[in-house]
Structure formats: C-alpha cells, structure tokens
Short mmCIF file of N, CA and C and ligand atoms in Angstrom, two decimals:
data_model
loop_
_atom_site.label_atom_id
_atom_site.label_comp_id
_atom_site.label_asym_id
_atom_site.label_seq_id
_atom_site.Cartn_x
_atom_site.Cartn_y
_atom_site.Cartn_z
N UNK W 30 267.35 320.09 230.33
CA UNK W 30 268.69 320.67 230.20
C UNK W 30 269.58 319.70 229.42
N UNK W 31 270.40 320.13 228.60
CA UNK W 31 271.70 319.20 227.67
C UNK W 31 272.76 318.41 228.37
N UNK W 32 272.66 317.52 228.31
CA UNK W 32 273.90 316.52 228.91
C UNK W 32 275.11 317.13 229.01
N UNK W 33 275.92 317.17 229.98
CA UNK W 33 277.32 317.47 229.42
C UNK W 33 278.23 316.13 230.28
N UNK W 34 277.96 314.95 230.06
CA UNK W 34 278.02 313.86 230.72
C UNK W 34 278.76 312.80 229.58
N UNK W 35 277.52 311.87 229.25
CA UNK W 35 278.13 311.02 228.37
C UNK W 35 277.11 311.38 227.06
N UNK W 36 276.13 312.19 226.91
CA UNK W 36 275.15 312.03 225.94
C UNK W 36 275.59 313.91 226.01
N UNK W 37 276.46 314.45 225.07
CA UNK W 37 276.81 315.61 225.25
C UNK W 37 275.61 315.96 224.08
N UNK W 38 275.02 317.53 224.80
CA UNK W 38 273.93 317.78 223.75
C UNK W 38 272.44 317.65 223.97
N UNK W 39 272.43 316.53 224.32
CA UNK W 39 271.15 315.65 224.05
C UNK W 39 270.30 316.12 225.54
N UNK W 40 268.89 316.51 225.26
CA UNK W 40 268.34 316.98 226.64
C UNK W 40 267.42 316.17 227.42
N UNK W 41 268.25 316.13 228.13
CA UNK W 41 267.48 315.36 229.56
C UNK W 41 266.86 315.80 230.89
N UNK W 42 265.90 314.71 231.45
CA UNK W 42 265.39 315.36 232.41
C UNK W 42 266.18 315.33 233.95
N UNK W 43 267.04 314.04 233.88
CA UNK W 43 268.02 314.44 234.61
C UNK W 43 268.98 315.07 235.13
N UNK W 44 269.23 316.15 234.36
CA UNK W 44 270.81 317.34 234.30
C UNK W 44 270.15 318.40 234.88
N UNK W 45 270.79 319.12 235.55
CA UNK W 45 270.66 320.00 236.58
C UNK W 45 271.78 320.98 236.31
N UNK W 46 272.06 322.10 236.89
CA UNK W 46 272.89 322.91 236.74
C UNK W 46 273.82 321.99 237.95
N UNK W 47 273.18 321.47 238.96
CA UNK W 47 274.35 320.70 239.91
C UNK W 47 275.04 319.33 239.39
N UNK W 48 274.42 318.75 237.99
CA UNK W 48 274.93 317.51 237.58
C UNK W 48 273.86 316.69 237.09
N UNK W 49 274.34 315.69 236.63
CA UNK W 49 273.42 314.39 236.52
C UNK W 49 272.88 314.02 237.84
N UNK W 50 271.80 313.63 237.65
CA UNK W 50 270.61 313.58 239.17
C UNK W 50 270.51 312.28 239.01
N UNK W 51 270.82 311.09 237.57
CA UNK W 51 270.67 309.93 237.46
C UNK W 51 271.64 309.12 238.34
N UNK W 52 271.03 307.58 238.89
CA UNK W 52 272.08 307.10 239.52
C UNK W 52 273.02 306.63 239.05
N UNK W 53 274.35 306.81 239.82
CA UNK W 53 275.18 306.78 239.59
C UNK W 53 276.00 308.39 238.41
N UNK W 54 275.26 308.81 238.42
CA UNK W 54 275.42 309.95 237.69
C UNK W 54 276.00 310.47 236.65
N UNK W 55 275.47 309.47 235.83
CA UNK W 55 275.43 309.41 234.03
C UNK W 55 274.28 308.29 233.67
N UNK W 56 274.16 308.57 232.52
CA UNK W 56 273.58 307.09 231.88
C UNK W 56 274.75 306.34 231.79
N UNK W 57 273.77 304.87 231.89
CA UNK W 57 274.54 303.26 231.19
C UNK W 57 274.93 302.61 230.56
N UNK W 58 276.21 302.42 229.59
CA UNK W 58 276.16 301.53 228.57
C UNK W 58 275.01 300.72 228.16
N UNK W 59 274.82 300.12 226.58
CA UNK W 59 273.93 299.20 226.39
C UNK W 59 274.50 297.94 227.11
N UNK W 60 273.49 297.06 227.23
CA UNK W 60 273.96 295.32 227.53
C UNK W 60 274.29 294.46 226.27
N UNK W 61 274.57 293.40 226.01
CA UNK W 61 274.89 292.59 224.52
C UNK W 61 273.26 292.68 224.27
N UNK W 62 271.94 292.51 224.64
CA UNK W 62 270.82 292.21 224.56
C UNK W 62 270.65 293.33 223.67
N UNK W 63 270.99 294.34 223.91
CA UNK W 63 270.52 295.74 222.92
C UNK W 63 271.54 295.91 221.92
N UNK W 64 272.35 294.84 221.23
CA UNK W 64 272.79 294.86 219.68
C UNK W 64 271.89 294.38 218.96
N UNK W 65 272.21 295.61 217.71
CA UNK W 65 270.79 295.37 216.77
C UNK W 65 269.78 296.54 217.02
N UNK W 66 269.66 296.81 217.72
CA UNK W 66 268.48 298.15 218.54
C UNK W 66 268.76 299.21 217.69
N UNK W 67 267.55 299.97 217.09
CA UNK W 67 267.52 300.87 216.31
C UNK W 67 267.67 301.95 217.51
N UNK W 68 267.43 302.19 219.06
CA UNK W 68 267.38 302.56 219.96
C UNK W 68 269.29 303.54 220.25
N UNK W 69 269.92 302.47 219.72
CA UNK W 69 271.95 302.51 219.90
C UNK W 69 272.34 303.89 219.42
N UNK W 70 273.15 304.30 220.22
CA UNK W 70 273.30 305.71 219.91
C UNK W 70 275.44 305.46 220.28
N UNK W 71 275.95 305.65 219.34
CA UNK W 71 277.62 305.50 219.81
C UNK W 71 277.54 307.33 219.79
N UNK W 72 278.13 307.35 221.13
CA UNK W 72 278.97 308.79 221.69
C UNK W 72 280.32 308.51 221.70
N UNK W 73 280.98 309.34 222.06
CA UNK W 73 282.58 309.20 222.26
C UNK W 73 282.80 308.51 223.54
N UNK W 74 281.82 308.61 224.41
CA UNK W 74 281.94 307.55 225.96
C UNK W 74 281.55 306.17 225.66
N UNK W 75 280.80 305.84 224.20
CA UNK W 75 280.40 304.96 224.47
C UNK W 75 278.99 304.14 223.52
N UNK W 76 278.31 303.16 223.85
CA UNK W 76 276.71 303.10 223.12
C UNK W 76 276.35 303.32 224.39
N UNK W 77 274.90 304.32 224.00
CA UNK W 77 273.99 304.42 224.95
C UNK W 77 272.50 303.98 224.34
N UNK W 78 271.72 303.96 225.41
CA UNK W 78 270.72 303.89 224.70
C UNK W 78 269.60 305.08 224.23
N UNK W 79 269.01 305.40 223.60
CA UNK W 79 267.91 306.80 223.17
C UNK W 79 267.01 306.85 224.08
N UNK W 80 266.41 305.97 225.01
CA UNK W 80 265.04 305.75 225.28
C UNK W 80 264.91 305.73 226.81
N UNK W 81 266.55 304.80 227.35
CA UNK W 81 266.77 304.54 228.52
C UNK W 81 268.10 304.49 229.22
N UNK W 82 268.03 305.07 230.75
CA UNK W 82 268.95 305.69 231.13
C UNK W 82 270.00 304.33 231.39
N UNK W 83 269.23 303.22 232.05
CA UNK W 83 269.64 302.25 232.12
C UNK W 83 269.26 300.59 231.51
N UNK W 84 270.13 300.55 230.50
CA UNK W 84 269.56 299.22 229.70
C UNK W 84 269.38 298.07 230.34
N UNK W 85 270.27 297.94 231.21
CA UNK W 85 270.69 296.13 231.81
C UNK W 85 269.10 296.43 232.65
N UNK W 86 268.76 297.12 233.06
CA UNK W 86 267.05 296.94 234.03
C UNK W 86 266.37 296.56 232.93
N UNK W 87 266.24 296.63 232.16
CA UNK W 87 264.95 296.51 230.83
C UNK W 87 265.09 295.31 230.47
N UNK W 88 266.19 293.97 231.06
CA UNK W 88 266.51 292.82 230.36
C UNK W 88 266.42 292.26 231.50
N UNK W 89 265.92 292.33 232.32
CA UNK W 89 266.52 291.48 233.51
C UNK W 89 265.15 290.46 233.52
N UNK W 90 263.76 290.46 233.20
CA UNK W 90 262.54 290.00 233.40
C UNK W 90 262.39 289.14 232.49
N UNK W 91 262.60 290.07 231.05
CA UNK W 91 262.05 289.95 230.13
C UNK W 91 262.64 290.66 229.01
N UNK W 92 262.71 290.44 227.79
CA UNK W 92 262.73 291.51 226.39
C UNK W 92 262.36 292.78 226.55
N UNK W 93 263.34 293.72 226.36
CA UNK W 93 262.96 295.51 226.59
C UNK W 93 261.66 295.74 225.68
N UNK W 94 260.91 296.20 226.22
CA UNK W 94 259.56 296.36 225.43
C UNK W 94 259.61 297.85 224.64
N UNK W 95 260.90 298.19 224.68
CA UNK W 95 261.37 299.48 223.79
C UNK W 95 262.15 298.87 222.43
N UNK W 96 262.90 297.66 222.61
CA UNK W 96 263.33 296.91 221.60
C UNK W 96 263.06 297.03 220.08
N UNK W 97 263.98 297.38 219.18
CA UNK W 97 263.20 297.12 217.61
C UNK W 97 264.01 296.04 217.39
N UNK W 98 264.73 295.29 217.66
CA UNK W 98 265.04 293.93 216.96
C UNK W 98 264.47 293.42 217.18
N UNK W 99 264.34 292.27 216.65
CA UNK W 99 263.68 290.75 217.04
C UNK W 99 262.37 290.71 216.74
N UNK W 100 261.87 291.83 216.84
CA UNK W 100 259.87 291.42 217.02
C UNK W 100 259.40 291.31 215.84
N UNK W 101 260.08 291.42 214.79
CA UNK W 101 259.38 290.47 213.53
C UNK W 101 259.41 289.34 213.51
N UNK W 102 260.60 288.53 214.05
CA UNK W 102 261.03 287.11 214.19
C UNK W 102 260.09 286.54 215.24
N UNK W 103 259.53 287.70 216.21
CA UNK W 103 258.56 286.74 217.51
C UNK W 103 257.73 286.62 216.83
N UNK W 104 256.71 287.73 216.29
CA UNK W 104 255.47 287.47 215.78
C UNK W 104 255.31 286.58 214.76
N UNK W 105 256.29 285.88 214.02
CA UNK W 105 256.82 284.85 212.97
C UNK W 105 256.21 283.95 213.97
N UNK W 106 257.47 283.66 214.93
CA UNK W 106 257.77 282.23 215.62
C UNK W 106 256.16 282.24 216.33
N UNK W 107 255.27 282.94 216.72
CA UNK W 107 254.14 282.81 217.15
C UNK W 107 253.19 282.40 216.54
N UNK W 108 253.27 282.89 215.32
CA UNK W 108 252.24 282.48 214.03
C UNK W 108 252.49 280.91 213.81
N UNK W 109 254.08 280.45 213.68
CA UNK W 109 254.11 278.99 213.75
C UNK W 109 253.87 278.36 214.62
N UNK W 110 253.70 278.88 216.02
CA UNK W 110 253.99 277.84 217.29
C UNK W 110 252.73 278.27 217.95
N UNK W 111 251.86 277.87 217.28
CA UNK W 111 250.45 277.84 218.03
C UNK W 111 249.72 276.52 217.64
N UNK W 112 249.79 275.30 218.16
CA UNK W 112 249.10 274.63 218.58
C UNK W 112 247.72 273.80 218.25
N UNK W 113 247.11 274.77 219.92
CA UNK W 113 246.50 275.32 219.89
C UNK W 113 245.25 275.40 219.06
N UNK W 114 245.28 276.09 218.23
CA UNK W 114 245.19 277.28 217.09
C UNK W 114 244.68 276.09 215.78
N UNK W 115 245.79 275.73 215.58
CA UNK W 115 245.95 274.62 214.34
C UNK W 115 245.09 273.29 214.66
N UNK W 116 244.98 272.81 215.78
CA UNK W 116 244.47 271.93 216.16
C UNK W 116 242.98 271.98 216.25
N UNK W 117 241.99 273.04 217.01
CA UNK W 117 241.07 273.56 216.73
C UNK W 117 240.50 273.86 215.29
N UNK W 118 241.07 274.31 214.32
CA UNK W 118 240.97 274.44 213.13
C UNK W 118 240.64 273.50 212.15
N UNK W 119 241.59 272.25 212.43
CA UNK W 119 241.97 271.11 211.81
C UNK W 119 240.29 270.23 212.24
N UNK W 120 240.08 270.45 213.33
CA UNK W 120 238.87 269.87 214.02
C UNK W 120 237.49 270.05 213.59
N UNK W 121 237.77 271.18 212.67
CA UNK W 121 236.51 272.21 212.38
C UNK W 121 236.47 271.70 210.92
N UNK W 122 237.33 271.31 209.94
CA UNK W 122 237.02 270.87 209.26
C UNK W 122 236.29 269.62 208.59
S1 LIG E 205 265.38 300.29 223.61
FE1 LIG E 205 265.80 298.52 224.94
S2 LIG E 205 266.92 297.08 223.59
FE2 LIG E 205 266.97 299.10 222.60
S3 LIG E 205 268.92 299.98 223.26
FE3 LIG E 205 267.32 300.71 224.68
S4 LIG E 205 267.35 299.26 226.39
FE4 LIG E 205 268.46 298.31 224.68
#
C-alpha cells in the first residue's frame, strides 16, 4: 500500500488502511553516516532512506551493508593494507 506518511506515494509493506504499522509510525530520518548514499531520498518531511525504514540501526555495529559510498575507497585501502599478502610474496621471490 502507498505511504501517506513521510514517503507520500512510495509503496510499502508497512501501511495499512489503519496507518503505518512501522515503529514509531513512520520511517526515520537518515543518520550523518548515510551522506553520500545513492540510497537518500529528500521528501518534503525530510531524507529518508530507499532501502530502510530505519537508518541509525544499520550503523550502530558496523557500515550499512546497503551503503554505496565508501566501498571503492575500502576495497582501495584493503588492496594497500595487506601485509600479510606482501610479505609472503616478497618471500617467494
Ligand atoms: S542504504 Fe544504508 S547508508 Fe544508504 S541511506 Fe540507507 S541506511 Fe543510510
């Protein structure tokens, strides 16, 4: 059913003819963690996110594994920061 909440339109599995069934009963603003996110959606209430009802849970562990920023820069910083890797290599020669 279509939001008529903060994501007007947009169909969710939460909306009911009695309301938003989500807690607190709307979706969540993004957190600062999700600037940059191809995910960002600005409504007139607000940024939300496309993917998730609530952003600040997806950051609390770890990096939202829905995320499009950053993960070119990890798999970079991984390729350099292995060790490891280089050391074994270096050995083999
Ligand atoms: S996908 Fe993750 S990082 Fe992107 S806006 Fe949603 S919660 Fe934030």
């Amino acid at each position: 059913m279509d939001c008529n909440t903060v994501k007007p339109g947009v169909d969710c599995l939460f909306m009911s003819n009695s309301g938003c069934a989500y807690n607190g009963g709307s979706c969540h603003q993004i957190v600062e963690q999700c600037q940059g996110c191809n995910h960002v959606i600005t409504y007139p209430a607000g940024q939300y996110c496309r993917t998730y009802s609530d952003p600040s849970v997806k950051w609390i562990d770890a990096r939202c594994n829905f995320a499009t920023h950053n993960r070119i820069e990890t798999r970079e910083e991984r390729k350099k920061l292995n060790p490891l890797k280089a050391s074994k290599r270096s050995r083999g020669k």
